[in-house]
Short mmCIF file of C-alpha atoms in Angstrom, two decimals:
data_model
loop_
_atom_site.label_atom_id
_atom_site.label_comp_id
_atom_site.label_asym_id
_atom_site.label_seq_id
_atom_site.Cartn_x
_atom_site.Cartn_y
_atom_site.Cartn_z
CA MET F 1 -4.39 -22.38 15.12
CA TYR F 2 -2.34 -20.52 12.52
CA THR F 3 -3.53 -19.13 9.13
CA VAL F 4 -1.03 -19.83 6.37
CA GLU F 5 -1.48 -17.92 3.08
CA ILE F 6 -0.15 -19.74 -0.09
CA LYS F 7 0.47 -17.97 -3.34
CA VAL F 8 0.66 -20.27 -6.32
CA MET F 9 1.82 -18.40 -9.62
CA PRO F 10 2.75 -19.54 -13.04
CA LEU F 11 6.56 -19.67 -13.38
CA LYS F 12 7.93 -16.45 -14.66
CA GLU F 13 9.60 -18.17 -17.60
CA LEU F 14 6.23 -19.41 -18.84
CA LEU F 15 3.42 -17.72 -20.77
CA ASP F 16 0.17 -17.04 -18.83
CA PRO F 17 -2.59 -17.43 -21.41
CA GLN F 18 -5.30 -16.71 -18.70
CA GLY F 19 -3.40 -13.44 -17.76
CA LYS F 20 -3.14 -12.51 -21.47
CA ALA F 21 -6.91 -13.02 -21.85
CA VAL F 22 -7.65 -10.74 -18.93
CA MET F 23 -5.26 -8.18 -20.42
CA GLY F 24 -7.24 -8.17 -23.57
CA GLY F 25 -10.42 -7.72 -21.50
CA LEU F 26 -9.04 -4.60 -19.71
CA GLU F 27 -8.04 -3.11 -22.97
CA ASN F 28 -11.61 -3.61 -24.25
CA LEU F 29 -12.92 -1.93 -21.13
CA GLY F 30 -10.76 1.03 -22.10
CA LEU F 31 -8.59 0.79 -18.96
CA LYS F 32 -5.19 2.28 -19.69
CA GLY F 33 -1.77 1.58 -18.04
CA VAL F 34 -1.95 -2.06 -17.43
CA GLU F 35 1.20 -3.68 -19.12
CA ASP F 36 1.11 -7.27 -17.84
CA VAL F 37 -1.25 -9.42 -15.94
CA ARG F 38 -0.45 -12.80 -14.36
CA ILE F 39 -3.04 -14.97 -12.57
CA GLY F 40 -2.44 -17.56 -9.99
CA LYS F 41 -4.08 -18.93 -6.89
CA ASN F 42 -4.29 -17.69 -3.36
CA ILE F 43 -5.06 -20.37 -0.83
CA THR F 44 -5.44 -20.00 2.88
CA LEU F 45 -5.21 -22.85 5.24
CA LYS F 46 -6.20 -22.76 8.95
CA VAL F 47 -3.64 -25.26 10.48
CA ASN F 48 -3.75 -26.74 13.84
CA ALA F 49 -0.19 -26.92 14.98
CA GLU F 50 2.00 -26.34 17.97
CA SER F 51 4.09 -23.56 16.39
CA PRO F 52 4.09 -21.31 13.22
CA GLU F 53 7.14 -23.38 11.98
CA LYS F 54 5.03 -26.55 12.22
CA ALA F 55 2.15 -24.92 10.54
CA LEU F 56 4.51 -23.79 7.75
CA ALA F 57 5.83 -27.22 7.28
CA ILE F 58 2.27 -28.70 6.96
CA ALA F 59 1.41 -26.12 4.38
CA GLU F 60 4.63 -26.63 2.46
CA GLU F 61 3.88 -30.38 2.23
CA ALA F 62 0.38 -29.62 1.19
CA SER F 63 1.59 -27.21 -1.58
CA ARG F 64 4.20 -29.59 -2.96
CA LYS F 65 1.91 -32.65 -2.89
CA LEU F 66 -1.40 -31.16 -3.94
CA LEU F 67 -1.84 -27.41 -4.29
CA SER F 68 0.65 -26.65 -6.92
CA ASN F 69 2.20 -28.23 -10.10
CA GLN F 70 5.80 -27.52 -9.87
CA VAL F 71 6.43 -28.07 -13.63
CA MET F 72 4.51 -24.91 -14.38
CA GLU F 73 3.99 -23.11 -11.04
CA TYR F 74 5.94 -21.86 -8.06
CA PHE F 75 4.53 -21.25 -4.52
CA GLU F 76 5.23 -18.87 -1.56
CA LEU F 77 4.12 -19.37 1.91
CA ARG F 78 3.31 -16.87 4.64
CA VAL F 79 2.06 -17.25 8.19
CA LEU F 80 -0.68 -14.50 8.84
CA MET Q 1 6.07 0.98 -13.39
CA TYR Q 2 4.41 -0.46 -10.32
CA THR Q 3 3.50 -3.95 -9.49
CA VAL Q 4 0.07 -4.35 -7.81
CA GLU Q 5 -1.00 -7.48 -6.14
CA ILE Q 6 -4.57 -8.33 -5.98
CA LYS Q 7 -6.05 -11.08 -3.88
CA VAL Q 8 -9.57 -12.12 -4.92
CA MET Q 9 -11.19 -14.43 -2.21
CA PRO Q 10 -14.66 -15.87 -1.77
CA LEU Q 11 -16.67 -13.89 0.90
CA LYS Q 12 -16.39 -15.32 4.32
CA GLU Q 13 -20.10 -15.84 4.75
CA LEU Q 14 -20.18 -18.06 1.74
CA LEU Q 15 -19.28 -21.80 1.30
CA ASP Q 16 -16.14 -22.51 -0.77
CA PRO Q 17 -16.64 -25.79 -2.43
CA GLN Q 18 -13.25 -25.76 -4.13
CA GLY Q 19 -11.61 -25.44 -0.73
CA LYS Q 20 -13.80 -28.10 0.67
CA ALA Q 21 -12.78 -30.39 -2.18
CA VAL Q 22 -8.97 -29.65 -1.57
CA MET Q 23 -9.50 -30.31 2.10
CA GLY Q 24 -10.89 -33.78 1.19
CA GLY Q 25 -7.75 -34.29 -0.95
CA LEU Q 26 -5.35 -33.35 1.83
CA GLU Q 27 -7.21 -35.82 4.14
CA ASN Q 28 -6.80 -38.60 1.52
CA LEU Q 29 -3.13 -37.73 1.33
CA GLY Q 30 -3.00 -38.49 5.15
CA LEU Q 31 -1.99 -34.77 5.79
CA LYS Q 32 -3.10 -34.00 9.40
CA GLY Q 33 -3.80 -30.43 10.94
CA VAL Q 34 -5.52 -28.65 8.18
CA GLU Q 35 -8.89 -27.44 9.52
CA ASP Q 36 -10.03 -25.29 6.75
CA VAL Q 37 -9.15 -24.45 3.15
CA ARG Q 38 -10.25 -21.33 1.07
CA ILE Q 39 -9.24 -20.83 -2.55
CA GLY Q 40 -9.30 -17.68 -4.41
CA LYS Q 41 -7.21 -15.93 -7.10
CA ASN Q 42 -3.97 -13.97 -6.88
CA ILE Q 43 -3.50 -11.51 -9.64
CA THR Q 44 -0.42 -9.38 -10.28
CA LEU Q 45 -0.61 -6.31 -12.50
CA LYS Q 46 2.28 -4.28 -13.95
CA VAL Q 47 0.89 -0.88 -14.13
CA ASN Q 48 2.41 2.03 -15.84
CA ALA Q 49 1.40 5.16 -13.67
CA GLU Q 50 2.93 8.16 -12.23
CA SER Q 51 2.55 7.24 -8.55
CA PRO Q 52 1.62 4.33 -6.55
CA GLU Q 53 -1.70 5.85 -5.61
CA LYS Q 54 -2.45 6.09 -9.41
CA ALA Q 55 -1.42 2.56 -9.97
CA LEU Q 56 -3.65 1.45 -7.06
CA ALA Q 57 -6.66 3.41 -8.52
CA ILE Q 58 -6.19 1.67 -11.91
CA ALA Q 59 -5.91 -1.74 -10.16
CA GLU Q 60 -8.93 -1.04 -8.19
CA GLU Q 61 -11.01 -0.16 -11.14
CA ALA Q 62 -9.75 -3.32 -12.96
CA SER Q 63 -10.76 -5.43 -9.88
CA ARG Q 64 -14.16 -3.94 -9.61
CA LYS Q 65 -14.98 -4.02 -13.38
CA LEU Q 66 -13.46 -7.27 -14.33
CA LEU Q 67 -11.35 -9.39 -11.99
CA SER Q 68 -13.88 -9.99 -9.23
CA ASN Q 69 -17.47 -10.83 -8.78
CA GLN Q 70 -18.52 -8.65 -5.85
CA VAL Q 71 -21.69 -10.65 -5.16
CA MET Q 72 -19.54 -13.73 -4.28
CA GLU Q 73 -15.93 -12.26 -3.74
CA TYR Q 74 -13.90 -9.60 -2.11
CA PHE Q 75 -10.59 -8.26 -3.02
CA GLU Q 76 -7.59 -6.76 -1.44
CA LEU Q 77 -4.87 -4.61 -3.23
CA ARG Q 78 -1.27 -4.13 -2.26
CA VAL Q 79 1.58 -2.29 -4.19
CA LEU Q 80 4.72 -4.51 -4.10
#
């Protein structure tokens, strides 16, 4: 059993309105120093596979087909 | 300028209904091998601070005060 962590983030070229809203919230709280906020998803999968490579392949397929919208997001995978 | 990555995940003791829904979606797609899915947030902050320690302290305060709900979630910080 392998744990694969998937990070799904808005493409760097795109605005991130949720991040901008959080940034406003931090300013309202009086928190200084934060210059940019970007918000995405963090997904962990427990995958039953024979090898880390196979677990990654399954996670990659899940990310492509269901977990990310590649028009607006990119994803990164990591076996923990 | 430091980049701090914040992972906000549902507490391990709690059910994650969003994760369960995605798990159903993966089964419907015919993807085999995934035994558990948990979904949280991934937030990156660009922090203007004098040292990585100060950047982490600012991100920790942001996480505690705004970015996570500690009744249901835990967070982990990492300077990239």
